[in-house]
XYZ file of C-alpha atoms in Angstrom:
568
model
C 76.045 27.105 39.965
C 78.173 30.448 38.848
C 76.684 33.589 36.871
C 78.785 34.153 34.057
C 79.041 36.196 30.445
C 82.187 37.410 23.982
C 81.235 35.328 21.780
C 83.022 32.699 19.224
C 80.809 31.208 16.764
C 81.498 27.467 16.355
C 81.171 25.171 12.778
C 79.228 22.272 13.070
C 81.274 19.164 12.333
C 83.251 18.225 9.084
C 81.117 21.081 7.216
C 81.562 23.677 8.973
C 85.342 22.586 9.940
C 86.762 25.001 7.091
C 85.090 27.693 8.875
C 86.647 28.088 12.107
C 85.277 31.939 12.861
C 85.825 34.091 15.819
C 82.717 35.992 15.658
C 82.036 39.079 18.283
C 78.726 39.584 17.885
C 78.536 43.425 18.904
C 80.267 43.860 16.090
C 77.685 42.969 13.505
C 75.138 44.175 11.651
C 71.956 41.986 12.415
C 69.902 43.833 10.993
C 70.780 44.044 7.457
C 68.524 42.204 5.379
C 68.656 38.427 5.232
C 71.140 38.266 7.960
C 68.143 37.990 10.866
C 67.468 34.798 8.508
C 70.511 32.928 8.466
C 70.606 31.029 11.791
C 73.741 29.990 14.046
C 77.164 30.073 12.203
C 75.885 30.468 8.819
C 76.048 34.166 9.752
C 79.446 34.815 10.394
C 79.692 32.380 7.226
C 77.924 34.956 5.223
C 79.095 38.106 6.578
C 83.015 36.486 5.568
C 81.703 35.592 2.492
C 80.443 39.373 1.319
C 83.207 40.719 2.316
C 85.848 37.982 0.872
C 88.128 37.300 3.771
C 88.944 33.928 5.648
C 88.844 31.040 4.523
C 84.679 31.214 4.006
C 84.549 32.704 0.717
C 86.879 29.382 -0.732
C 83.572 27.888 -2.784
C 83.112 25.446 -0.055
C 79.185 23.565 -0.063
C 77.839 23.896 3.073
C 74.880 21.028 3.676
C 71.824 23.746 5.140
C 68.255 23.641 5.868
C 66.014 25.943 4.090
C 63.099 26.841 5.951
C 59.835 27.774 3.060
C 57.291 29.761 4.532
C 55.106 27.074 2.978
C 55.401 23.908 0.817
C 54.263 25.227 -2.039
C 56.963 27.850 -2.347
C 59.241 25.408 -1.035
C 57.886 23.080 -3.919
C 58.007 25.984 -6.295
C 60.886 28.003 -5.396
C 63.925 27.901 -8.280
C 67.254 27.229 -5.584
C 69.746 26.063 -8.583
C 69.279 29.647 -10.211
C 71.002 30.532 -6.739
C 73.804 28.207 -6.931
C 71.909 25.483 -4.655
C 71.902 21.737 -5.023
C 68.724 20.219 -3.643
C 69.780 17.238 -1.815
C 66.004 16.799 -0.240
C 62.189 18.321 0.376
C 60.200 17.585 2.510
C 56.847 20.321 2.844
C 58.407 23.763 3.448
C 61.710 22.234 4.542
C 64.634 21.724 1.789
C 68.076 20.126 2.241
C 70.565 21.972 0.064
C 74.120 21.546 -0.430
C 74.996 25.962 -1.145
C 77.908 28.043 -1.303
C 78.502 30.547 1.642
C 79.202 32.985 -0.949
C 75.106 32.651 -1.343
C 73.579 31.650 1.876
C 72.918 35.451 1.969
C 71.067 35.439 -1.670
C 68.794 32.761 -0.371
C 68.170 34.407 3.044
C 66.733 37.421 1.533
C 64.414 35.266 -0.076
C 60.999 36.624 0.533
C 59.416 33.502 0.694
C 62.201 32.084 2.575
C 61.421 32.487 6.507
C 64.715 30.945 7.900
C 68.447 29.110 6.804
C 70.041 26.854 9.389
C 72.233 24.198 9.901
C 69.924 20.670 9.462
C 69.137 18.868 12.853
C 72.215 15.754 13.102
C 70.559 12.584 14.328
C 72.613 11.373 17.410
C 72.715 8.036 18.401
C 71.221 6.818 21.791
C 74.954 5.243 22.873
C 77.804 -14.226 16.943
C 80.578 -15.300 18.259
C 79.391 -12.778 21.131
C 76.299 -13.456 22.062
C 74.404 -10.073 24.066
C 73.740 -11.176 27.591
C 69.676 -9.778 26.999
C 69.082 -12.528 24.489
C 68.555 -14.987 27.233
C 67.651 -12.883 29.970
C 64.693 -11.875 28.313
C 63.756 -15.550 27.338
C 64.669 -15.648 23.614
C 66.866 -19.064 23.781
C 62.957 -20.701 23.958
C 62.106 -19.631 20.954
C 65.400 -19.838 18.614
C 65.436 -23.843 20.630
C 61.638 -24.379 18.876
C 63.024 -23.041 15.401
C 61.705 -19.567 15.760
C 64.420 -17.390 14.806
C 62.794 -14.686 12.574
C 62.118 -16.952 9.538
C 59.881 -14.977 7.120
C 60.278 -11.646 8.400
C 61.926 -8.877 7.903
C 63.781 -5.522 10.140
C 65.566 -2.925 9.282
C 67.791 -1.181 10.930
C 68.229 2.669 10.736
C 71.658 4.544 11.963
C 74.314 6.982 11.143
C 76.664 4.198 10.370
C 77.651 0.710 9.842
C 81.670 0.907 10.134
C 82.771 -2.898 9.920
C 79.621 -4.393 9.100
C 80.481 -6.624 6.768
C 82.853 -8.831 8.724
C 80.179 -8.538 11.932
C 77.765 -10.836 13.094
C 74.858 -9.332 10.604
C 73.590 -11.450 8.536
C 73.886 -9.149 5.170
C 75.076 -9.384 1.841
C 77.470 -6.331 1.758
C 77.076 -6.122 -2.125
C 73.296 -6.502 -2.081
C 71.316 -3.240 -2.936
C 68.113 -4.381 -0.778
C 70.405 -4.909 1.485
C 72.628 -2.173 2.188
C 71.197 0.872 1.608
C 72.151 5.262 2.279
C 70.285 8.073 2.381
C 73.443 10.171 3.627
C 74.792 12.863 1.759
C 78.284 11.082 1.163
C 76.129 8.258 -0.458
C 78.737 5.857 1.662
C 77.269 3.383 5.457
C 78.984 5.753 7.853
C 81.915 5.134 9.593
C 80.437 4.963 13.203
C 79.922 1.277 14.536
C 77.086 2.372 16.333
C 74.484 1.114 14.291
C 76.358 -2.336 13.853
C 76.498 -3.365 17.335
C 72.458 -2.624 17.243
C 72.363 -5.128 14.346
C 74.645 -7.161 16.140
C 72.208 -7.603 19.062
C 68.824 -7.818 16.345
C 70.301 -10.436 15.018
C 71.866 -12.448 18.028
C 67.545 -11.914 19.558
C 66.177 -12.670 15.721
C 69.253 -14.757 13.927
C 66.976 -16.032 11.022
C 65.123 -12.287 9.887
C 66.058 -10.725 7.025
C 67.668 -7.268 7.172
C 68.314 -4.126 5.425
C 70.866 -1.849 7.070
C 69.770 2.135 6.045
C 72.333 4.572 7.218
C 71.196 8.309 7.359
C 72.786 11.490 8.583
C 70.138 14.039 9.253
C 66.559 14.307 10.208
C 64.883 14.646 6.579
C 66.767 11.260 5.876
C 65.516 9.194 8.270
C 62.057 10.730 7.113
C 63.468 9.629 3.452
C 64.195 5.994 4.965
C 60.665 5.993 6.827
C 59.013 6.511 3.238
C 61.291 4.109 1.634
C 60.371 0.847 4.748
C 57.263 1.655 4.603
C 56.974 1.142 0.439
C 59.350 -1.763 0.490
C 56.501 -3.412 3.079
C 59.479 -4.218 5.873
C 58.088 -5.750 8.990
C 59.752 -4.656 11.560
C 62.136 -1.117 11.960
C 64.786 -0.784 14.783
C 66.396 2.728 15.389
C 68.473 3.920 18.362
C 68.283 7.613 17.063
C 66.871 10.581 17.986
C 67.062 14.225 17.521
C 66.679 17.507 19.236
C 64.858 20.655 18.618
C 61.003 20.308 19.018
C 58.626 20.134 19.586
C 58.263 16.903 21.655
C 54.484 16.334 22.090
C 54.774 14.129 18.502
C 53.454 16.956 16.490
C 57.791 17.215 14.821
C 57.271 16.389 11.315
C 59.546 12.638 12.179
C 57.201 11.642 14.842
C 54.174 12.420 12.401
C 56.298 10.484 9.547
C 56.444 7.365 12.569
C 52.998 7.840 12.734
C 51.918 7.311 8.840
C 54.350 4.241 9.072
C 52.520 2.589 12.232
C 49.421 3.355 10.223
C 51.121 1.492 6.710
C 51.710 -1.703 9.027
C 55.438 -1.199 9.985
C 56.042 -2.034 13.769
C 58.508 0.757 14.945
C 60.832 0.166 17.879
C 62.596 3.512 18.794
C 66.063 4.227 21.590
C 63.532 6.407 24.289
C 66.840 8.527 24.232
C 69.884 8.682 27.109
C 68.630 12.712 28.463
C 67.185 12.326 31.922
C 70.484 13.735 32.930
C 70.802 16.319 29.916
C 67.505 18.300 30.646
C 66.017 20.948 31.819
C 61.866 22.300 31.125
C 60.733 24.920 33.181
C 59.025 28.607 32.501
C 60.371 31.849 32.005
C 61.299 33.787 35.251
C 63.413 36.769 35.298
C 62.683 38.166 38.882
C 65.593 40.757 38.626
C 64.118 42.585 35.360
C 67.913 41.691 33.603
C 66.995 39.823 30.407
C 68.125 36.521 31.730
C 66.018 33.523 32.766
C 66.299 32.086 36.863
C 66.486 28.333 36.148
C 66.139 29.031 40.520
C 65.497 31.628 42.150
C 68.777 34.252 42.144
C 70.189 31.551 39.676
C 70.332 31.998 36.565
C 72.783 29.299 35.257
C 73.095 26.007 34.790
C 76.478 24.737 35.493
C 77.760 21.866 33.001
C 81.058 20.459 32.908
C 82.928 20.475 29.305
C 85.236 18.159 27.365
C 87.513 20.003 24.801
C 86.270 20.439 21.511
C 82.171 20.333 19.971
C 79.558 20.789 22.502
C 75.727 21.268 21.506
C 72.761 22.465 23.467
C 68.940 22.945 21.904
C 66.751 25.369 23.352
C 62.706 25.480 22.239
C 59.647 26.961 23.393
C 56.964 25.390 21.484
C 54.737 24.693 23.544
C 53.694 28.624 24.653
C 54.814 29.783 20.942
C 53.903 28.060 18.644
C 54.940 27.434 15.273
C 55.994 30.317 14.755
C 57.099 33.488 17.000
C 58.527 36.253 17.640
C 59.572 35.805 20.966
C 63.279 35.841 20.574
C 65.521 34.086 22.973
C 69.299 32.937 22.438
C 70.885 30.254 24.415
C 73.905 31.580 26.145
C 77.411 29.755 27.184
C 79.625 31.047 29.622
C 83.285 30.170 31.027
C 83.821 30.784 34.739
C 85.676 34.244 34.442
C 81.964 35.560 33.180
C 83.233 35.950 29.488
C 80.953 35.234 26.446
C 82.065 31.893 24.699
C 79.301 31.273 22.221
C 75.398 32.125 21.763
C 72.918 30.627 19.668
C 72.631 33.320 17.900
C 68.962 32.543 15.732
C 66.028 35.354 15.498
C 62.792 34.939 15.303
C 61.364 37.664 13.331
C 57.313 36.476 13.468
C 58.296 33.621 10.474
C 60.672 31.492 12.404
C 59.606 28.497 14.808
C 61.286 29.028 18.248
C 64.266 26.870 18.560
C 67.681 28.021 19.203
C 70.899 26.063 18.845
C 74.094 26.853 20.401
C 77.006 25.334 18.841
C 80.535 26.110 20.798
C 83.954 24.956 20.083
C 85.288 24.689 23.808
C 89.136 25.139 23.688
C 89.899 23.718 26.814
C 87.866 21.796 28.845
C 86.454 22.695 32.375
C 83.386 23.675 34.093
C 80.734 25.855 31.906
C 77.457 27.235 32.381
C 74.163 27.925 29.964
C 71.875 30.982 30.083
C 68.787 32.091 28.272
C 68.442 35.960 27.500
C 65.628 37.526 26.018
C 66.438 39.292 23.271
C 63.151 40.615 22.121
C 59.585 40.195 21.921
C 56.834 40.760 24.067
C 57.331 40.132 28.195
C 55.284 36.594 28.124
C 55.820 33.786 30.022
C 57.003 31.059 28.274
C 58.025 27.541 28.245
C 61.264 25.725 27.413
C 62.361 22.681 26.882
C 66.577 22.419 26.850
C 68.520 19.197 25.726
C 72.169 19.305 26.656
C 74.240 16.912 24.376
C 76.050 14.158 25.238
C 77.224 15.941 28.136
C 75.274 16.031 32.021
C 73.603 19.000 33.616
C 74.196 19.955 37.245
C 71.862 18.186 39.211
C 70.128 20.359 40.530
C 68.532 21.475 37.525
C 68.318 18.039 35.528
C 64.574 17.079 34.634
C 64.108 13.105 33.911
C 60.574 14.217 33.618
C 59.503 14.210 29.527
C 62.594 14.001 28.821
C 61.488 11.915 25.746
C 63.243 12.728 22.605
C 61.880 13.042 18.991
C 60.933 10.508 17.104
C 60.505 8.430 20.523
C 57.931 11.012 21.349
C 55.463 9.922 18.480
C 52.321 7.982 19.028
C 53.179 5.241 16.705
C 57.149 4.877 18.027
C 57.208 2.041 20.158
C 59.561 3.413 22.578
C 62.079 1.698 24.567
C 64.461 2.392 28.185
C 67.224 0.735 29.109
C 67.702 -1.407 32.733
C 70.797 -2.793 33.604
C 71.996 -6.566 31.130
C 74.796 -7.612 33.441
C 76.277 -6.438 36.468
C 79.408 -4.506 35.474
C 81.334 -1.611 35.991
C 80.922 1.062 33.595
C 83.003 4.211 34.313
C 81.279 7.183 34.782
C 78.110 4.908 35.900
C 76.753 4.190 38.908
C 76.763 0.124 40.120
C 73.110 -1.060 39.367
C 72.065 -4.333 40.127
C 70.205 -6.433 37.129
C 66.667 -4.833 35.902
C 67.491 -1.863 38.120
C 66.745 1.700 35.477
C 69.718 3.522 33.836
C 69.947 6.927 36.006
C 70.619 8.338 31.968
C 67.098 6.405 30.397
C 64.752 9.395 29.094
C 61.596 9.105 31.404
C 57.862 10.556 30.291
C 54.686 11.485 29.921
C 55.436 12.956 26.256
C 55.380 16.630 26.925
C 51.443 17.961 27.384
C 50.180 15.388 26.935
C 49.426 11.838 29.376
C 51.182 9.632 26.784
C 53.410 7.189 29.176
C 56.910 6.649 27.611
C 58.923 4.491 27.555
C 56.481 1.940 26.316
C 59.031 -1.219 27.754
C 62.308 -1.552 28.799
C 64.996 -3.845 28.282
C 68.816 -4.789 28.741
C 71.883 -2.731 28.093
C 75.604 -3.142 28.784
C 75.441 -6.399 26.868
C 78.244 -8.314 25.029
C 78.779 -6.907 20.950
C 81.775 -8.053 19.182
C 82.572 -4.858 17.439
C 85.379 -2.789 19.063
C 84.762 -0.089 21.016
C 81.009 -0.620 20.930
C 81.485 -3.782 24.602
C 79.884 -3.646 26.920
C 77.189 -1.487 24.515
C 75.873 1.000 27.183
C 72.129 2.741 26.348
C 68.755 3.083 25.583
C 70.591 1.665 21.705
C 71.320 -1.445 22.976
C 67.958 -1.632 24.915
C 65.515 -0.805 21.627
C 67.643 -3.677 19.220
C 66.677 -6.223 22.299
C 63.126 -5.318 21.555
C 63.101 -4.934 17.877
C 64.662 -8.649 17.706
C 61.904 -9.489 19.825
C 58.837 -8.267 17.501
C 60.599 -10.745 14.516
C 60.309 -12.942 16.737
C 56.594 -12.641 17.835
C 55.886 -12.201 14.206
C 58.041 -15.315 13.091
C 55.255 -17.572 15.521
C 52.613 -15.462 14.078
C 52.753 -13.930 10.936
C 48.963 -12.348 11.660
C 50.099 -10.355 14.164
C 49.416 -6.430 13.387
C 51.737 -3.862 14.794
C 48.871 -3.440 17.761
C 48.395 -7.004 18.605
C 52.553 -7.263 18.956
C 52.104 -4.395 21.025
C 49.381 -5.875 23.091
C 51.741 -9.157 23.626
C 55.324 -7.302 24.720
C 52.768 -5.488 27.109
C 51.375 -8.589 28.767
C 54.624 -10.931 28.364
C 56.472 -7.654 30.007
C 57.421 -8.585 33.619
C 57.252 -5.808 36.312
C 60.244 -3.982 37.454
C 61.521 -1.632 40.260
C 58.845 -0.610 42.993
C 56.148 1.736 41.504
C 53.102 0.123 39.942
C 53.328 -0.384 36.389
C 52.783 1.306 33.727
C 54.726 4.209 34.563
C 56.849 6.854 33.140
C 60.386 5.044 34.052
C 59.843 1.660 32.715
C 56.288 2.010 30.767
C 54.995 -1.400 31.259
C 57.658 -3.246 32.558
C 60.827 -4.850 31.243
C 60.720 -7.342 28.408
C 60.070 -10.619 28.593
C 59.006 -13.500 25.704
C 56.741 -16.705 26.095
C 56.636 -19.457 23.744
C 53.010 -19.915 22.489
C 51.055 -16.376 23.008
C 47.981 -15.917 21.517
C 46.965 -12.562 19.966
C 43.501 -13.009 19.083
C 40.261 -15.347 19.975
C 38.822 -18.194 18.153
C 35.903 -17.854 15.693
C 33.018 -20.578 16.559
C 30.557 -21.093 13.791
C 27.597 -23.112 15.181
C 25.913 -25.006 12.062
C 23.729 -27.298 13.652
C 21.108 -26.368 15.158
C 20.133 -23.250 12.897
C 19.829 -20.027 14.578
C 16.139 -19.472 15.218
C 15.518 -23.432 14.786
C 13.312 -25.110 18.035
C 14.942 -27.610 19.799
C 12.837 -30.681 20.939
C 14.905 -32.946 22.242
C 16.033 -33.970 25.813
C 19.769 -34.359 24.635
C 20.255 -31.613 22.323
C 23.609 -32.724 19.737
C 25.505 -29.198 18.765
C 27.675 -29.371 15.866
C 29.843 -26.384 15.708
C 33.292 -25.366 14.144
C 36.247 -23.551 16.055
C 38.966 -21.420 13.996
C 42.365 -20.605 15.718
C 44.422 -18.291 13.280
C 47.661 -18.171 14.344
C 50.136 -20.021 17.316
C 48.598 -20.810 20.849
C 45.395 -21.984 22.396
C 43.228 -20.003 24.097
């Protein structure tokens, strides 16, 4: 638990790769008009562009998220006049391609609250069949001829590399089966979505498939609108995003609620963040401006490989949707040197969110600290998520580590249990049905809402190179989405609420604690053919209502109508 402290502002992915900047924060005049509203690495990029130095002024367009002060302002503003190419608009948020030369001009607009890098989605990490298919009871459905026929399932993911040769029943040339909302217009190079879709196909090989490639949070909202309008029955999304709030009220989570209300059964991985999450209240007993995670301990250690590293800090639960409570998330090395800081400014019209984006030159142990920059002396409540890298064990908080949009009430969120006995690198040895240590846990922040809703197998086989065994809540969500297809094919009158009820009723208990609970929800996915979703209707035609029976042995004529499957 080293106590550490000069600053390198990293790039984010390929879109910022050409702008590898070394920014000494103390040399920048952040108070200049517009700079306060440029978040993270965009400040340095704009500074270099304005001064005509470095590679930032080379004319490269950057994908950014422009947060306007109101939806009306976002709709009325003509960003093209400032050289921007709008990509997506949802409410007060606009994703647009903007040149480095125009960043500061847009940030200075009075109707703009903040310009920041967009929130990217993260994967929740045939001849080959998932071991989970047999474990959860899908084989009897398939043997009975129930394979998902008549049901359409959409798999939404970052990429579907090699999908045209994978064990997925889609036509690569059919634009109704292969859809992209990515900025580059492709299906993406990642094979994560391919592996997810293959598990769904293992479960429900007769279902109709739609593969939808996305990249940012707004592109997922666009995809959600698309599936609802197309009348797709089931969605499987084995991805999440950070930023907050994590109480189900984020724009993306509310979009999932809307889609569920329109009849779509949305299955989402609950996330792999149980060991990558900390939450707690501001404490600064020595009054030095840094948060104490424990008494006298102002840092959380994290072991990082060389490369890009990101972490998210938010304080929505105490500060509201917009705030002037300004904090930075700062990364230090073991020599007490500042490596990188988030650098977002909260000046009253900005969300309580900071994103640390660091380029790590040398693998090793680093430390995270929360620094108060400005604002009132209040006790804010924080959520901190580390991307891909575990926090030191002493500061891991599994409770309420559910990510977005698995926190949505309308998302059927799925955690992970081990699907087979297998040795995995950097993972503990577990028996079948034991909860994976990384599987995110509830409750949803600020509520008593239990998450996950269910758990299902992971560590299963897929044919996709580099993805087997497929470990993570991604694989688990795919099993549940496939199960939903089977249940809907068995009884196509089932509503999303009835699907949820059947899945809960048929689940088997795992672990020692009573269910439901915030580790495994209502239990592990289990299927039984012939479940009934609703009671029959009984209509008595004789004797008529209100008539008097005068015979010793009366005759009663009744009709029973039992919709759907099963026997009541």
